[in-house]
PDB file of C-alpha atoms in Angstrom:
ATOM      1  CA  MET A   1       7.620  -6.602  10.433  1.00 53.00           C
ATOM      2  CA  ASN A   2       4.249  -5.850   8.888  1.00 66.00           C
ATOM      3  CA  GLU A   3       3.601  -6.497   5.224  1.00 82.00           C
ATOM      4  CA  THR A   4       3.374  -3.354   3.071  1.00 88.00           C
ATOM      5  CA  THR A   5       0.131  -2.904   1.140  1.00 94.00           C
ATOM      6  CA  LEU A   6       0.744  -1.599  -2.382  1.00 96.00           C
ATOM      7  CA  HIS A   7      -1.808   0.618  -4.159  1.00 96.00           C
ATOM      8  CA  GLN A   8      -1.023   1.361  -7.796  1.00 97.00           C
ATOM      9  CA  ASP A   9      -2.892   3.380 -10.438  1.00 98.00           C
ATOM     10  CA  LYS A  10      -5.885   3.906  -8.117  1.00 98.00           C
ATOM     11  CA  THR A  11      -8.103   6.909  -7.581  1.00 98.00           C
ATOM     12  CA  PHE A  12      -9.369   7.717  -4.088  1.00 97.00           C
ATOM     13  CA  THR A  13     -12.234  10.223  -3.985  1.00 98.00           C
ATOM     14  CA  GLY A  14     -13.878  11.903  -0.982  1.00 97.00           C
ATOM     15  CA  ILE A  15     -12.282   9.602   1.591  1.00 95.00           C
ATOM     16  CA  ASN A  16     -12.101  10.850   5.168  1.00 97.00           C
ATOM     17  CA  TYR A  17      -8.802   9.817   6.778  1.00 94.00           C
ATOM     18  CA  SER A  18      -9.126  12.584   9.368  1.00 96.00           C
ATOM     19  CA  GLU A  19      -7.449  11.743  12.681  1.00 96.00           C
ATOM     20  CA  LYS A  20      -6.730   8.208  11.445  1.00 96.00           C
ATOM     21  CA  LYS A  21      -3.384   6.425  11.222  1.00 95.00           C
ATOM     22  CA  LEU A  22      -2.354   4.886   7.906  1.00 93.00           C
ATOM     23  CA  GLN A  23       0.294   2.178   8.202  1.00 91.00           C
ATOM     24  CA  ASN A  24       2.509   0.159   5.870  1.00 92.00           C
ATOM     25  CA  ARG A  25       1.117   1.603   2.659  1.00 96.00           C
ATOM     26  CA  GLU A  26       2.826   2.389  -0.594  1.00 97.00           C
ATOM     27  CA  PHE A  27       0.975   4.419  -3.215  1.00 97.00           C
ATOM     28  CA  ILE A  28       2.312   4.537  -6.784  1.00 98.00           C
ATOM     29  CA  LYS A  29       0.682   6.647  -9.513  1.00 98.00           C
ATOM     30  CA  CYS A  30      -2.434   7.186  -7.396  1.00 98.00           C
ATOM     31  CA  GLU A  31      -4.785  10.139  -7.423  1.00 98.00           C
ATOM     32  CA  PHE A  32      -6.499  11.527  -4.321  1.00 98.00           C
ATOM     33  CA  ILE A  33      -9.456  13.866  -4.892  1.00 98.00           C
ATOM     34  CA  ASN A  34     -11.252  15.759  -2.099  1.00 98.00           C
ATOM     35  CA  CYS A  35      -9.756  13.551   0.611  1.00 98.00           C
ATOM     36  CA  ASP A  36      -9.411  14.720   4.204  1.00 98.00           C
ATOM     37  CA  PHE A  37      -6.090  13.887   5.887  1.00 97.00           C
ATOM     38  CA  SER A  38      -6.422  16.555   8.581  1.00 97.00           C
ATOM     39  CA  LYS A  39      -4.745  15.553  11.859  1.00 97.00           C
ATOM     40  CA  SER A  40      -4.106  12.088  10.428  1.00 97.00           C
ATOM     41  CA  ASP A  41      -0.848  10.188  10.860  1.00 97.00           C
ATOM     42  CA  LEU A  42       0.737   9.245   7.524  1.00 97.00           C
ATOM     43  CA  SER A  43       4.119   8.392   9.079  1.00 96.00           C
ATOM     44  CA  HIS A  44       6.357   5.935   7.213  1.00 95.00           C
ATOM     45  CA  ASN A  45       4.061   5.511   4.192  1.00 96.00           C
ATOM     46  CA  ASP A  46       5.350   6.213   0.672  1.00 97.00           C
ATOM     47  CA  PHE A  47       3.653   8.214  -2.086  1.00 97.00           C
ATOM     48  CA  MET A  48       5.324   8.081  -5.520  1.00 98.00           C
ATOM     49  CA  ASP A  49       4.099   9.830  -8.675  1.00 98.00           C
ATOM     50  CA  CYS A  50       0.866  10.688  -6.856  1.00 98.00           C
ATOM     51  CA  HIS A  51      -1.449  13.659  -7.359  1.00 98.00           C
ATOM     52  CA  PHE A  52      -3.482  15.183  -4.528  1.00 98.00           C
ATOM     53  CA  LYS A  53      -6.345  17.442  -5.643  1.00 98.00           C
ATOM     54  CA  GLN A  54      -8.414  19.593  -3.258  1.00 98.00           C
ATOM     55  CA  CYS A  55      -7.227  17.558  -0.253  1.00 98.00           C
ATOM     56  CA  ASN A  56      -6.934  18.759   3.338  1.00 98.00           C
ATOM     57  CA  PHE A  57      -3.599  18.106   5.061  1.00 96.00           C
ATOM     58  CA  SER A  58      -4.036  20.417   8.057  1.00 96.00           C
ATOM     59  CA  LEU A  59      -1.743  19.302  10.918  1.00 96.00           C
ATOM     60  CA  THR A  60      -1.036  15.939   9.256  1.00 97.00           C
ATOM     61  CA  VAL A  61       1.892  13.975  10.727  1.00 97.00           C
ATOM     62  CA  VAL A  62       4.435  12.969   8.051  1.00 97.00           C
ATOM     63  CA  THR A  63       7.363  11.552  10.065  1.00 97.00           C
ATOM     64  CA  GLY A  64       9.440   9.332   7.752  1.00 97.00           C
ATOM     65  CA  THR A  65       6.831   9.678   5.001  1.00 97.00           C
ATOM     66  CA  GLY A  66       8.152   9.467   1.447  1.00 97.00           C
ATOM     67  CA  PHE A  67       6.839  11.893  -1.170  1.00 97.00           C
ATOM     68  CA  LYS A  68       8.516  11.423  -4.557  1.00 97.00           C
ATOM     69  CA  ASP A  69       7.325  13.358  -7.613  1.00 97.00           C
ATOM     70  CA  VAL A  70       4.114  14.264  -5.801  1.00 98.00           C
ATOM     71  CA  THR A  71       1.858  17.099  -6.978  1.00 98.00           C
ATOM     72  CA  PHE A  72      -0.487  18.961  -4.653  1.00 98.00           C
ATOM     73  CA  SER A  73      -3.184  20.985  -6.461  1.00 98.00           C
ATOM     74  CA  GLY A  74      -5.675  23.171  -4.616  1.00 98.00           C
ATOM     75  CA  CYS A  75      -4.754  21.579  -1.276  1.00 98.00           C
ATOM     76  CA  LYS A  76      -4.823  22.889   2.265  1.00 98.00           C
ATOM     77  CA  ILE A  77      -1.436  21.928   3.759  1.00 97.00           C
ATOM     78  CA  LEU A  78      -1.391  23.843   7.032  1.00 97.00           C
ATOM     79  CA  GLY A  79       1.155  23.404   9.798  1.00 97.00           C
ATOM     80  CA  ILE A  80       2.942  20.364   8.341  1.00 97.00           C
ATOM     81  CA  ASP A  81       6.546  19.628   9.337  1.00 97.00           C
ATOM     82  CA  PHE A  82       8.106  18.464   6.046  1.00 97.00           C
ATOM     83  CA  SER A  83      11.543  18.392   7.712  1.00 97.00           C
ATOM     84  CA  LYS A  84      10.551  15.059   9.287  1.00 97.00           C
ATOM     85  CA  CYS A  85       9.813  13.381   5.917  1.00 97.00           C
ATOM     86  CA  ASN A  86      11.941  10.678   4.306  1.00 96.00           C
ATOM     87  CA  LYS A  87      14.870  12.662   2.820  1.00 94.00           C
ATOM     88  CA  PHE A  88      15.413  10.118   0.023  1.00 93.00           C
ATOM     89  CA  LEU A  89      11.847  10.299  -1.318  1.00 93.00           C
ATOM     90  CA  PHE A  90      11.368  14.055  -1.299  1.00 96.00           C
ATOM     91  CA  SER A  91      10.226  15.887  -4.441  1.00 96.00           C
ATOM     92  CA  PHE A  92       7.104  17.951  -4.929  1.00 95.00           C
ATOM     93  CA  CYS A  93       5.179  20.383  -7.052  1.00 97.00           C
ATOM     94  CA  PHE A  94       2.667  22.690  -5.342  1.00 98.00           C
ATOM     95  CA  GLU A  95      -0.140  24.433  -7.255  1.00 98.00           C
ATOM     96  CA  GLN A  96      -2.840  26.747  -5.871  1.00 98.00           C
ATOM     97  CA  SER A  97      -2.264  25.375  -2.380  1.00 98.00           C
ATOM     98  CA  HIS A  98      -2.124  26.894   1.109  1.00 98.00           C
ATOM     99  CA  LEU A  99       1.060  25.874   2.936  1.00 98.00           C
ATOM    100  CA  ASP A 100       0.766  28.400   5.762  1.00 97.00           C
ATOM    101  CA  TYR A 101       2.645  27.644   9.002  1.00 97.00           C
ATOM    102  CA  SER A 102       4.420  24.629   7.458  1.00 97.00           C
ATOM    103  CA  THR A 103       8.128  23.978   7.921  1.00 98.00           C
ATOM    104  CA  PHE A 104      10.721  22.903   5.384  1.00 98.00           C
ATOM    105  CA  TYR A 105      13.601  23.450   7.831  1.00 98.00           C
ATOM    106  CA  GLY A 106      16.846  21.995   6.437  1.00 97.00           C
ATOM    107  CA  THR A 107      15.179  20.229   3.493  1.00 97.00           C
ATOM    108  CA  LYS A 108      16.357  19.929  -0.125  1.00 97.00           C
ATOM    109  CA  LEU A 109      13.796  21.581  -2.414  1.00 97.00           C
ATOM    110  CA  ARG A 110      15.955  22.118  -5.491  1.00 97.00           C
ATOM    111  CA  LYS A 111      13.907  23.030  -8.580  1.00 97.00           C
ATOM    112  CA  THR A 112      10.629  22.755  -6.618  1.00 98.00           C
ATOM    113  CA  ARG A 113       7.787  24.731  -8.207  1.00 98.00           C
ATOM    114  CA  PHE A 114       5.343  26.653  -6.042  1.00 98.00           C
ATOM    115  CA  THR A 115       2.612  28.124  -8.281  1.00 98.00           C
ATOM    116  CA  ASP A 116      -0.164  30.429  -7.003  1.00 98.00           C
ATOM    117  CA  CYS A 117       0.469  29.299  -3.409  1.00 98.00           C
ATOM    118  CA  ALA A 118       0.075  30.938  -0.013  1.00 98.00           C
ATOM    119  CA  LEU A 119       3.179  30.295   2.112  1.00 98.00           C
ATOM    120  CA  LYS A 120       2.461  32.565   5.074  1.00 97.00           C
ATOM    121  CA  GLU A 121       4.769  32.090   8.077  1.00 97.00           C
ATOM    122  CA  THR A 122       6.358  29.092   6.316  1.00 98.00           C
ATOM    123  CA  ASP A 123       9.814  28.141   7.604  1.00 98.00           C
ATOM    124  CA  PHE A 124      12.479  27.711   4.907  1.00 98.00           C
ATOM    125  CA  GLU A 125      15.397  28.107   7.326  1.00 98.00           C
ATOM    126  CA  GLU A 126      18.501  26.204   6.123  1.00 98.00           C
ATOM    127  CA  ALA A 127      16.491  24.807   3.168  1.00 98.00           C
ATOM    128  CA  ASP A 128      18.137  24.319  -0.226  1.00 98.00           C
ATOM    129  CA  LEU A 129      15.829  26.090  -2.681  1.00 98.00           C
ATOM    130  CA  SER A 130      18.341  26.249  -5.571  1.00 98.00           C
ATOM    131  CA  ALA A 131      16.503  26.989  -8.828  1.00 98.00           C
ATOM    132  CA  ALA A 132      13.122  26.717  -7.070  1.00 98.00           C
ATOM    133  CA  VAL A 133      10.308  28.883  -8.458  1.00 98.00           C
ATOM    134  CA  PHE A 134       7.830  30.901  -6.384  1.00 98.00           C
ATOM    135  CA  HIS A 135       5.380  31.849  -9.140  1.00 98.00           C
ATOM    136  CA  ASN A 136       2.715  34.288  -7.951  1.00 97.00           C
ATOM    137  CA  CYS A 137       3.135  33.185  -4.313  1.00 97.00           C
ATOM    138  CA  ASP A 138       2.404  35.054  -1.089  1.00 97.00           C
ATOM    139  CA  LEU A 139       5.409  34.705   1.243  1.00 96.00           C
ATOM    140  CA  SER A 140       4.173  36.925   4.115  1.00 95.00           C
ATOM    141  CA  GLY A 141       6.223  36.147   7.195  1.00 95.00           C
ATOM    142  CA  ALA A 142       8.078  33.245   5.513  1.00 96.00           C
ATOM    143  CA  THR A 143      11.508  32.687   7.092  1.00 96.00           C
ATOM    144  CA  PHE A 144      14.658  32.474   4.977  1.00 96.00           C
ATOM    145  CA  VAL A 145      17.787  32.169   7.158  1.00 96.00           C
ATOM    146  CA  ARG A 146      20.960  30.324   6.050  1.00 97.00           C
ATOM    147  CA  SER A 147      18.890  29.171   3.066  1.00 97.00           C
ATOM    148  CA  VAL A 148      20.357  28.368  -0.349  1.00 98.00           C
ATOM    149  CA  LEU A 149      18.488  30.614  -2.784  1.00 97.00           C
ATOM    150  CA  GLU A 150      20.859  30.371  -5.748  1.00 97.00           C
ATOM    151  CA  LYS A 151      18.973  30.819  -9.035  1.00 97.00           C
ATOM    152  CA  THR A 152      15.701  30.831  -7.056  1.00 97.00           C
ATOM    153  CA  ASP A 153      12.969  32.694  -8.938  1.00 96.00           C
ATOM    154  CA  PHE A 154      11.137  35.314  -6.841  1.00 95.00           C
ATOM    155  CA  ARG A 155      10.121  37.493  -9.825  1.00 94.00           C
ATOM    156  CA  THR A 156       6.364  37.160  -9.280  1.00 95.00           C
ATOM    157  CA  ALA A 157       6.486  36.416  -5.536  1.00 95.00           C
ATOM    158  CA  ARG A 158       5.125  38.987  -3.104  1.00 93.00           C
ATOM    159  CA  ASN A 159       5.326  39.963   0.561  1.00 93.00           C
ATOM    160  CA  PHE A 160       8.668  38.226   1.112  1.00 92.00           C
ATOM    161  CA  SER A 161      11.405  39.652   3.273  1.00 89.00           C
ATOM    162  CA  LEU A 162      14.844  38.103   3.248  1.00 89.00           C
ATOM    163  CA  ASP A 163      18.283  39.317   4.190  1.00 89.00           C
ATOM    164  CA  PRO A 164      20.910  38.718   1.457  1.00 89.00           C
ATOM    165  CA  SER A 165      23.630  38.698   4.123  1.00 90.00           C
ATOM    166  CA  LEU A 166      22.026  35.669   5.829  1.00 93.00           C
ATOM    167  CA  ASN A 167      21.380  33.555   2.711  1.00 95.00           C
ATOM    168  CA  LYS A 168      23.265  32.230  -0.332  1.00 96.00           C
ATOM    169  CA  MET A 169      21.623  34.131  -3.174  1.00 94.00           C
ATOM    170  CA  LYS A 170      23.904  33.971  -6.213  1.00 95.00           C
ATOM    171  CA  GLN A 171      21.857  34.530  -9.402  1.00 95.00           C
ATOM    172  CA  ALA A 172      18.544  34.625  -7.508  1.00 92.00           C
ATOM    173  CA  ARG A 173      15.910  36.261  -9.715  1.00 92.00           C
ATOM    174  CA  PHE A 174      13.768  39.247  -8.719  1.00 89.00           C
ATOM    175  CA  SER A 175      11.601  41.742 -10.507  1.00 88.00           C
ATOM    176  CA  ALA A 176      12.373  45.445 -10.083  1.00 78.00           C
ATOM    177  CA  LEU A 177       8.940  45.777  -8.472  1.00 74.00           C
ATOM    178  CA  ASN A 178       9.593  43.349  -5.622  1.00 75.00           C
ATOM    179  CA  LEU A 179      13.137  44.318  -4.625  1.00 73.00           C
ATOM    180  CA  ALA A 180      11.830  46.003  -1.465  1.00 69.00           C
ATOM    181  CA  GLY A 181      11.635  42.518   0.068  1.00 69.00           C
ATOM    182  CA  LEU A 182      15.450  42.395  -0.004  1.00 71.00           C
ATOM    183  CA  LEU A 183      15.865  45.765   1.657  1.00 63.00           C
ATOM    184  CA  TYR A 184      13.342  45.568   4.500  1.00 59.00           C
ATOM    185  CA  GLN A 185      16.035  45.180   7.180  1.00 58.00           C
ATOM    186  CA  HIS A 186      17.453  48.594   6.246  1.00 54.00           C
ATOM    187  CA  GLN A 187      14.064  50.265   6.882  1.00 56.00           C
ATOM    188  CA  LEU A 188      14.322  52.311   3.703  1.00 54.00           C
ATOM    189  CA  ASP A 189      11.492  54.396   2.318  1.00 58.00           C
ATOM    190  CA  ILE A 190      11.318  53.256  -1.305  1.00 54.00           C
ATOM    191  CA  ASP A 191       9.576  55.634  -3.733  1.00 60.00           C
ATOM    192  CA  TYR A 192       8.070  53.925  -6.781  1.00 58.00           C
ATOM    193  CA  GLY A 193       7.343  57.212  -8.500  1.00 63.00           C
ATOM    194  CA  HIS A 194       3.699  57.326  -7.412  1.00 57.00           C
ATOM    195  CA  GLU A 195       2.353  60.675  -6.265  1.00 52.00           C
TER     196      GLU A 195
END
């Protein structure tokens, strides 16, 4: 068994981890600024209380990776399969980030905040998003099937389409202006009073 290298209270700036494999690392209270993790393999490393700013995570492998109380700000997180992460170290906050084509299939994302994010074609099938918030997020093509959306806040979300008959949606929050996203499957012509 390899020894785990611990990094605590460190700042990593402009480091290129692209297409590299990181092994046996634990990061606590670290900050990553303008780092490139595209196509890198971060499997089985742990990140706790870390903040990623303007980092690129396109097609990064995160099998067994732990993310606990991790914030992503202004990051590119394209095509990542979060369903393969460590389920016991799994809590995030996403701000001004692109999570297009990522999957959260079957994950627990209770109370997760997504603020000013693009989540195009993102897979939330069977995810528990209880009390999660999608503040000013673009959910074009995002999939919600057998998802738990109880108390989930979609009031400022846009371009979502979800079928209430396929999801648990008790007390989910919507604005009157974005209710069309709940009715898309009925192919209704909704008139908003505009001439």
